[in-house]
CSV table of C-alpha atoms and ligand atoms in Angstrom, one decimal:
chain,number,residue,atom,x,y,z
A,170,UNK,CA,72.4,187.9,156.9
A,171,UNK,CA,72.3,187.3,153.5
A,172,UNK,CA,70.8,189.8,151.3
A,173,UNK,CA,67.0,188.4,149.7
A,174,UNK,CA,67.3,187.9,146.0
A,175,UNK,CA,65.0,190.4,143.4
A,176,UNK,CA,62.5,188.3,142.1
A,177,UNK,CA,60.6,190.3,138.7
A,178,UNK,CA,58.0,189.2,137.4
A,179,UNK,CA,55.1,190.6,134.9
A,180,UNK,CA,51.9,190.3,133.2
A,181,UNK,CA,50.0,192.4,130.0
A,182,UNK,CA,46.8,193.6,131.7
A,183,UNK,CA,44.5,192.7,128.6
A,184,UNK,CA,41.6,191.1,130.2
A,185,UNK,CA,40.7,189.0,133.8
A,186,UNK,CA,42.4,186.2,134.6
A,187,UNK,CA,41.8,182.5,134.4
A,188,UNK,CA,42.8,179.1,135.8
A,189,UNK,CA,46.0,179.0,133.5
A,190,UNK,CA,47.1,182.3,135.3
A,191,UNK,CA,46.2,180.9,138.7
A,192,UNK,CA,47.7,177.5,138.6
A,193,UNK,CA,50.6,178.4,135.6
A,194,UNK,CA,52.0,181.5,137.5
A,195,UNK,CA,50.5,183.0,140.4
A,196,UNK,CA,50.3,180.1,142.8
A,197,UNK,CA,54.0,179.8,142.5
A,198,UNK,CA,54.3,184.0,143.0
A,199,UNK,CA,52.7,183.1,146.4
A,200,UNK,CA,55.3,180.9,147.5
A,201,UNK,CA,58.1,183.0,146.0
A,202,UNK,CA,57.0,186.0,147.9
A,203,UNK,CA,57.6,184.4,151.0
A,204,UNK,CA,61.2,183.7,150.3
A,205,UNK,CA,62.1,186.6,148.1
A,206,UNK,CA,62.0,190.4,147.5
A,207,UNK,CA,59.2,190.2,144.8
A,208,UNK,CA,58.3,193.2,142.1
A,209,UNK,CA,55.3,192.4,140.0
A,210,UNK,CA,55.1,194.5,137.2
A,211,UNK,CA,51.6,195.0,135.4
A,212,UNK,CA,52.8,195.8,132.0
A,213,UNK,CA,51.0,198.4,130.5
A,214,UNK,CA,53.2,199.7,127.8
A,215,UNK,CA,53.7,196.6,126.8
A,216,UNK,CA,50.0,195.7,126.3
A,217,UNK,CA,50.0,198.4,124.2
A,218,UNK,CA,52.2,197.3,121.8
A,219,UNK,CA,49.0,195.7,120.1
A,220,UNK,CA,46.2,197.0,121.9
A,221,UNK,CA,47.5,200.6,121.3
A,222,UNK,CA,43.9,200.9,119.8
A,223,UNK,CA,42.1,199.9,122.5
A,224,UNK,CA,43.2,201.9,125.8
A,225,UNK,CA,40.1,201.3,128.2
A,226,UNK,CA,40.9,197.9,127.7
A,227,UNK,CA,44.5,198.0,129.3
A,228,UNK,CA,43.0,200.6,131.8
A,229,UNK,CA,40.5,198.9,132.9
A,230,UNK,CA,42.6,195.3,132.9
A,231,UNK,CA,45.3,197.1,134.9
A,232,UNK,CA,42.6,197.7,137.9
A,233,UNK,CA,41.2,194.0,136.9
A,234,UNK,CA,44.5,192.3,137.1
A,235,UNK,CA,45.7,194.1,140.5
A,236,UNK,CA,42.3,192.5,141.9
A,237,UNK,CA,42.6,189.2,140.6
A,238,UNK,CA,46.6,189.1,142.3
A,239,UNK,CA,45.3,190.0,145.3
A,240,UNK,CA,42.4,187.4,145.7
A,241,UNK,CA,44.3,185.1,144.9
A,242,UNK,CA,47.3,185.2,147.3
A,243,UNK,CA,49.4,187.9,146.4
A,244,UNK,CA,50.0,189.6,149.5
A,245,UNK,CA,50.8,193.8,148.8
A,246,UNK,CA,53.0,193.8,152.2
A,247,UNK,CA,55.2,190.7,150.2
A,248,UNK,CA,54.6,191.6,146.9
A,249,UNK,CA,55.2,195.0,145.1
A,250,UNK,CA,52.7,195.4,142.5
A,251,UNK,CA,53.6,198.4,140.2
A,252,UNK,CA,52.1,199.9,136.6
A,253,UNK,CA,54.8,199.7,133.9
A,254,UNK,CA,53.8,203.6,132.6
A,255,UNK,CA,54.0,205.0,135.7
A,256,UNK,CA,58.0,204.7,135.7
A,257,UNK,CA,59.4,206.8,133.1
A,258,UNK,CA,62.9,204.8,133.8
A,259,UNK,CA,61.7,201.9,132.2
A,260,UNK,CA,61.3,204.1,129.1
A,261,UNK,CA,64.2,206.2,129.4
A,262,UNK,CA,66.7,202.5,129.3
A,263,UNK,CA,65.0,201.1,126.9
A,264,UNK,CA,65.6,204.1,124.2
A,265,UNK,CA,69.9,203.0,125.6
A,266,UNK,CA,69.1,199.7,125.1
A,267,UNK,CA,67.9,200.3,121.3
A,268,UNK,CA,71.3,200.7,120.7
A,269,UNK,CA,72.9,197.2,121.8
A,270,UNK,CA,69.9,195.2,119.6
A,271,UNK,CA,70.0,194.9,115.8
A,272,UNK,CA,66.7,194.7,114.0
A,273,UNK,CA,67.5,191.5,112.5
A,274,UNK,CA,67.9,189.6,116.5
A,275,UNK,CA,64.8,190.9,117.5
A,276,UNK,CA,63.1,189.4,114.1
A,277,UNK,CA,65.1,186.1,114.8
A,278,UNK,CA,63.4,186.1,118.9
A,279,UNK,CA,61.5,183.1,118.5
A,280,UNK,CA,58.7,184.4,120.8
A,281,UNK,CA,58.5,187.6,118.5
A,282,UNK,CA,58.5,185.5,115.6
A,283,UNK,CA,55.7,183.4,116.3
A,284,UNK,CA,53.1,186.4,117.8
A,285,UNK,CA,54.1,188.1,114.7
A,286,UNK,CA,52.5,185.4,113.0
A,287,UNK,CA,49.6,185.1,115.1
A,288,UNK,CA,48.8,188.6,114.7
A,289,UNK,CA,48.3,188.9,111.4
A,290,UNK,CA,45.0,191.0,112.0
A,291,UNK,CA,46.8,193.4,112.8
A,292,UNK,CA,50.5,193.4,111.2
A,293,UNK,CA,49.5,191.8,108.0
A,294,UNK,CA,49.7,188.7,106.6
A,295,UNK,CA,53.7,188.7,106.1
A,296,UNK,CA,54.2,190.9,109.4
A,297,UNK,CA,54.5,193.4,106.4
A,298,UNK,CA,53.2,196.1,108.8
A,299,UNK,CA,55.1,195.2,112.5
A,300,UNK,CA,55.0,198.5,114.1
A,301,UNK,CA,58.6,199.4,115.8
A,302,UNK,CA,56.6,199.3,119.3
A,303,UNK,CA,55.8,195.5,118.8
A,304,UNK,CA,59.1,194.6,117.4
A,305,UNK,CA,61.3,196.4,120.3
A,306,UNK,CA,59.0,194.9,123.4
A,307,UNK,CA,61.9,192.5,123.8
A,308,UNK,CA,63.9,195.5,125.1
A,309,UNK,CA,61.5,197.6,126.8
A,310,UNK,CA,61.0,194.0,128.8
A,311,UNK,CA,64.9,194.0,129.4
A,312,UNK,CA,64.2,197.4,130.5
A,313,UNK,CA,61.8,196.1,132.9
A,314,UNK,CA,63.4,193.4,134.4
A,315,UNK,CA,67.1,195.2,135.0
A,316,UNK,CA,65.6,198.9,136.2
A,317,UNK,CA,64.1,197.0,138.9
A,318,UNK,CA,67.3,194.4,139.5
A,319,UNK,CA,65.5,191.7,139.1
A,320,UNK,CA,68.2,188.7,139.3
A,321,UNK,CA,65.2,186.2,138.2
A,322,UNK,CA,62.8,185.8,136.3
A,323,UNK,CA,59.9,183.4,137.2
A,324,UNK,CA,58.1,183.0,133.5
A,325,UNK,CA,56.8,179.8,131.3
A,326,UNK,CA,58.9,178.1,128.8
A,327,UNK,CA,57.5,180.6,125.7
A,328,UNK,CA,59.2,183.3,127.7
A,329,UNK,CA,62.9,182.0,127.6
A,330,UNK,CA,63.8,183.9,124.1
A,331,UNK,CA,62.9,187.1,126.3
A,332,UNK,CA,65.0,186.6,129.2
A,333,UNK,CA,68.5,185.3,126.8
A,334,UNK,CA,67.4,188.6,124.6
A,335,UNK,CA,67.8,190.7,128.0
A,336,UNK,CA,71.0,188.8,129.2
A,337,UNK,CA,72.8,189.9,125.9
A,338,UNK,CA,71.8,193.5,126.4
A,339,UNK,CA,72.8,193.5,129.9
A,340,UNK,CA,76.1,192.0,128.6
A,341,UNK,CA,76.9,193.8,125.8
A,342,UNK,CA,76.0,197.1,127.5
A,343,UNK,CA,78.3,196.0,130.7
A,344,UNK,CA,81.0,195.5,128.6
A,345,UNK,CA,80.9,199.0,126.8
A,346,UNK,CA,80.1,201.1,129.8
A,347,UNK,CA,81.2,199.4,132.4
A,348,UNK,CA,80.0,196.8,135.3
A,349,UNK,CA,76.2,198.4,135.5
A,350,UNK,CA,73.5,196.1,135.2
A,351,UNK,CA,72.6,192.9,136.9
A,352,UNK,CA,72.3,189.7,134.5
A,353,UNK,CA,68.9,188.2,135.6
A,354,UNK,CA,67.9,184.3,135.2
A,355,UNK,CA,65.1,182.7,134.2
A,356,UNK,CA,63.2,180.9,136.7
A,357,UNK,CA,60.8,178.2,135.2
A,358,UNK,CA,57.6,177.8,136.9
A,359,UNK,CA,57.4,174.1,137.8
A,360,UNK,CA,53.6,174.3,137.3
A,361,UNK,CA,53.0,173.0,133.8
A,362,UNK,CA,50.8,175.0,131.4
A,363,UNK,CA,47.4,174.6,132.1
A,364,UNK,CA,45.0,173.0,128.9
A,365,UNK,CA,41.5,175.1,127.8
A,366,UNK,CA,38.3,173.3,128.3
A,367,UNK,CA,38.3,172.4,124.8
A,368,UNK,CA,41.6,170.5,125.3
A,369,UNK,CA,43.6,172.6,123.6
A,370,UNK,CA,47.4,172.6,124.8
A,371,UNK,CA,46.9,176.0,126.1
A,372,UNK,CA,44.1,177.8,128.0
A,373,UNK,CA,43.9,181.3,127.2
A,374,UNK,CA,41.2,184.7,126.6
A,375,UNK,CA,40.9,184.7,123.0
A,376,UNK,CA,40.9,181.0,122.3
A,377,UNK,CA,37.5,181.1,123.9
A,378,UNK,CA,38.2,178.1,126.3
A,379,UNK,CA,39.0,179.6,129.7
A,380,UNK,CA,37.4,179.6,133.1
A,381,UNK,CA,38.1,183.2,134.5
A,382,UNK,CA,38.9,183.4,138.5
A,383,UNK,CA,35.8,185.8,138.8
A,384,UNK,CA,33.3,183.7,136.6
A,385,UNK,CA,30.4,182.7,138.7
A,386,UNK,CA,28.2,179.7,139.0
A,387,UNK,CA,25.6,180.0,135.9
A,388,UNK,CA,29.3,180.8,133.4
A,389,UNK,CA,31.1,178.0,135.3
A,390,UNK,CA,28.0,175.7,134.9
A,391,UNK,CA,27.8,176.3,131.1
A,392,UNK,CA,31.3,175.8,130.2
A,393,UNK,CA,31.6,173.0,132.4
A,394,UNK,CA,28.8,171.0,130.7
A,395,UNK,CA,30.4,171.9,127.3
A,396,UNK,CA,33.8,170.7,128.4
A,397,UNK,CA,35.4,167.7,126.2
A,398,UNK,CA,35.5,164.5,127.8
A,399,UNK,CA,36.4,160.9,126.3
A,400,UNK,CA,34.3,160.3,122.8
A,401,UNK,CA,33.8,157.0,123.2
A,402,UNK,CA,32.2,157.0,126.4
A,403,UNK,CA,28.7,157.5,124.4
A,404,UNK,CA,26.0,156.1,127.2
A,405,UNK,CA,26.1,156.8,130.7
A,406,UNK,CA,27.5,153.5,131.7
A,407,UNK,CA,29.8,153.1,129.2
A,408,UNK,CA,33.6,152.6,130.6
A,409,UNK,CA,35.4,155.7,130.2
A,410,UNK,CA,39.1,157.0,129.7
A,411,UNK,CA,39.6,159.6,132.2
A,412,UNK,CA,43.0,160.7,130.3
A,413,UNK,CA,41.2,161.5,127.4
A,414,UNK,CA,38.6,163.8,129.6
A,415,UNK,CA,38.9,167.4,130.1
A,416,UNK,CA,36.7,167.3,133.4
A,417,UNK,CA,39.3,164.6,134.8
A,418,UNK,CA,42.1,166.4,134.1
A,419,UNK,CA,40.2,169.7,135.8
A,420,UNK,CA,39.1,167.4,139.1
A,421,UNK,CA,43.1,167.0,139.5
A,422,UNK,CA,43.2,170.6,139.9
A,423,UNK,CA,40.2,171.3,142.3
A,424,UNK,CA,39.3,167.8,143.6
A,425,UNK,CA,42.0,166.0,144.2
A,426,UNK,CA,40.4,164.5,147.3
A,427,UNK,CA,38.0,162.3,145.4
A,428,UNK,CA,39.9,161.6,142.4
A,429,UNK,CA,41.1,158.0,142.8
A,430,UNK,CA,37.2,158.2,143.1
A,431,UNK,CA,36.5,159.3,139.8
A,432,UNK,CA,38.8,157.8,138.0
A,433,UNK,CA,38.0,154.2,139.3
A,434,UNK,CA,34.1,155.0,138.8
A,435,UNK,CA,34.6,156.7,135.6
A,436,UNK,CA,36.8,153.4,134.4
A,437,UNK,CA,34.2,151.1,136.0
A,438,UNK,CA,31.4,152.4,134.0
A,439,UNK,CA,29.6,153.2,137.3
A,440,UNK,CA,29.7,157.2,136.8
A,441,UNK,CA,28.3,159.3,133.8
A,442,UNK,CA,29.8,162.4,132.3
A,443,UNK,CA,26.8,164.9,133.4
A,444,UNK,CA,27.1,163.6,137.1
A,445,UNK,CA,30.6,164.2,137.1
A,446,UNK,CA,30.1,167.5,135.6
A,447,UNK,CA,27.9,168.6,138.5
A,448,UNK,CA,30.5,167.3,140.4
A,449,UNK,CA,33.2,169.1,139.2
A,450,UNK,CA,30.8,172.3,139.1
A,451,UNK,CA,30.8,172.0,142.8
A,452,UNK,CA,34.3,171.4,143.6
A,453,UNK,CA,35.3,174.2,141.2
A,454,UNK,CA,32.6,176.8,143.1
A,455,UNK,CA,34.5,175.9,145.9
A,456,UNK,CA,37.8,176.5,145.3
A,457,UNK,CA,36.6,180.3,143.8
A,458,UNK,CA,34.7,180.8,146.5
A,459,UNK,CA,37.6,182.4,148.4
A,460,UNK,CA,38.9,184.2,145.6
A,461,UNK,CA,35.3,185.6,144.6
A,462,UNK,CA,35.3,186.7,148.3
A,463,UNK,CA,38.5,188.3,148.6
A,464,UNK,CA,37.5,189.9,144.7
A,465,UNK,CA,34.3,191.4,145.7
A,466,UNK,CA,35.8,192.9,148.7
A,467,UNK,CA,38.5,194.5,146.5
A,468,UNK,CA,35.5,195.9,144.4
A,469,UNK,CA,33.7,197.7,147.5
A,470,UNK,CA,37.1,199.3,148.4
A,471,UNK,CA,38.8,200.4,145.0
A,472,UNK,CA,40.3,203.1,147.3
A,473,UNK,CA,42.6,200.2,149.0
A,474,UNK,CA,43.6,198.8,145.4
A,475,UNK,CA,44.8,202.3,144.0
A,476,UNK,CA,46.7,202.9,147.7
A,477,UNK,CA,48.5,199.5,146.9
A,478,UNK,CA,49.3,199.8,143.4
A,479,UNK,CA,50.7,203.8,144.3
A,480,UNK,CA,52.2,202.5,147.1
A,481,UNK,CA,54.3,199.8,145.0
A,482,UNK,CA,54.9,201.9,142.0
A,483,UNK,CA,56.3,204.6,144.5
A,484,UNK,CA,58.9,201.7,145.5
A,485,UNK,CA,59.7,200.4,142.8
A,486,UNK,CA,60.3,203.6,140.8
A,487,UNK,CA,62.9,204.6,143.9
A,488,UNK,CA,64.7,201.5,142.9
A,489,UNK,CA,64.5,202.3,139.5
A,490,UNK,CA,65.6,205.9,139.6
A,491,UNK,CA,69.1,204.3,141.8
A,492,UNK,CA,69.3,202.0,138.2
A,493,UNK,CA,69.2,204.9,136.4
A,494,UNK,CA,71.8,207.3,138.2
A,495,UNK,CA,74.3,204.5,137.6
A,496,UNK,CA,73.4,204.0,134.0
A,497,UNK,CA,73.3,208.4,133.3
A,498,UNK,CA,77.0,208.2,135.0
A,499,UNK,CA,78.7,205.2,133.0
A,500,UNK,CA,76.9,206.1,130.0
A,501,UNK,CA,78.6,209.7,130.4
A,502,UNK,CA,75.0,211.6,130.1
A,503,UNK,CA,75.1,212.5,133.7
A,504,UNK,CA,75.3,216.5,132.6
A,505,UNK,CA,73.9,217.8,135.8
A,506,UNK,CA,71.2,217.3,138.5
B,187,LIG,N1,55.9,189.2,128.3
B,187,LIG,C1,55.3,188.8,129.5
B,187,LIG,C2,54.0,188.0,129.1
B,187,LIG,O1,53.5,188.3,128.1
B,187,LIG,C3,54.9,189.9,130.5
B,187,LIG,C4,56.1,190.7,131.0
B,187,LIG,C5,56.3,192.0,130.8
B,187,LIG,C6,57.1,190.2,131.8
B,187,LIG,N2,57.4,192.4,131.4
B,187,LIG,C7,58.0,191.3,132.0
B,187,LIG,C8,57.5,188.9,132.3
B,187,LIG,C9,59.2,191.2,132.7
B,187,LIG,C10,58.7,188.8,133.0
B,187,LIG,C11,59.5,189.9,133.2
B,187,LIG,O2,53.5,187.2,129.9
């Protein structure tokens, strides 16, 4: 029988997650687990890199995020969900790996680049203040992905720089020391990114336009009614443009049995924005429901969330370790046991 590929993924535990999690990433991490031997890694360390002031946060997210994976289809016996700081490993290749990266790649990564510039709360207009935490994450996550062997990488389009930066290293360092690491792919998610509420091109936490997969009816309710829809449907019988309409384009995710429906009434001039608000209010309470379920039991039983995420850190730290051995030997720093 042929041998299951490594699939490694991983996520910064800075908050709850949202729809763009759900239908941009995990969704397709249930149907890979079936088919592959699947690490997900809740990146810790590297949530730290700029929330280094803010500890409970990525604490608490850590316990969040586990929750969230597992109401929503992640399945622990599939899956193995581990926390990034609880496997020195990681750490220990990615002080190697500092040495087959200049300073100058990492500033030319394109994903680094343009966080740099996002961040300028905290690093400074000109990035004049980019700690060396930030700037290396690029190699702890090549650390990530190769201690564990993952051999790909399911990830959105903004995370290709990471995955070519981490084929180098593993190149560059095979060719020194020897035939040692595993050069992972990317795998691109063929889920598209998922827009905000506001219609921005991305929905995400601190662009304030999210619906979180734990949100109940009253926040769901609110955003909904404040969600953009087409501007020149002023009255409620006015023909509408359901491509220029948030609400549409959020029916296609969670009612897609009546969307010919809406689309034809919303075009027709036969259905108004705050009827098909509630409607959408509905559907969308339906499809958490489950989740919200799964969530609250998760909450009752914190005992079987910290069993899970031990359990999977144990794993994938004895994989790790095996990494490790090999890299200590070629890289002639195997002194003694
Ligand atoms: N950088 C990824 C993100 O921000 C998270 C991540 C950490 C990751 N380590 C990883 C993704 C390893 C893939 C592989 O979403």
């Amino acid at each position: 029988m042929e041998k299951k590929k490594n699939i490694l993924t991983g996520i910064r535990p800075t908050g709850k997650l949202h729809l763009g999690h759900y239908f941009g990433a995990i969704i397709n991490w249930t149907k890979l687990q079936d088919k592959y031997n699947t690490y997900i890694e809740l990146a810790d360390v590297q949530a730290l890199t700029d929330n280094f002031h803010n500890p409970e946060k990525v604490r608490e997210s850590v316990r969040e995020v586990a929750i969230d994976l597992l109401s929503s289809g992640i399945d622990p016996k599939k899956s193995t969900i581990f926390v990034q700081s609880m496997i020195p490993e990681i750490a220990e290749l990615t002080v190697f790996y500092s040495n087959m990266v200049t300073i100058a790649r990492l500033y030319r990564n394109p994903t680094v680049k343009v966080e740099i510039k996002q961040k300028k709360n905290l690093f400074g207009k000109e990035g004049e203040s980019v700690t060396y935490g930030f700037l290396g994450y690029p190699v702890s996550q090549a650390a990530d992905i190769t201690a564990l062997e993952g051999e790909l990488v399911p990830v959105g389009e903004d995370q290709l720089p990471l995955i070519e930066q981490c084929r180098e290293i593993v190149r560059k360092f095979n060719s020194i020391y020897g035939q040692t690491l595993k050069e992972p792919q990317a795998y691109l998610s063929e889920t598209p990114r998922i827009k905000g509420l506001d219609g921005n091109e991305k929905m995400g936490k601190s662009l304030n336009n999210a619906i979180f997969l734990s949100d109940n009816r009253e926040i769901v309710s609110k955003k909904i009614m404040g969600a953009i829809t087409d501007t020149n449907k002023i009255r409620k019988n006015d023909p509408g443009n359901p491509d220029n309409c948030m609400v549409y384009y959020y029916h296609n995710l969670v009612n897609k049995e009546n969307l010919k429906t809406v689309n034809k009434e919303c075009r027709a001039g036969s259905r108004g924005c705050v009827d098909c608000k509630k409607e959408l209010i509905e559907s969308m309470m339906n499809f958490l429901k489950p989740i919200q379920e799964k969530r609250k039991y998760y909450e009752e039983h914190s005992e079987i969330v910290d069993e899970i995420l031990k359990t999977g850190t144990e794993k994938a730290r004895i994989k790790a370790k095996e990494v490790m051995n090999r890299v200590r030997k070629n890289m002639m720093i195997d002194y003694f046991d």
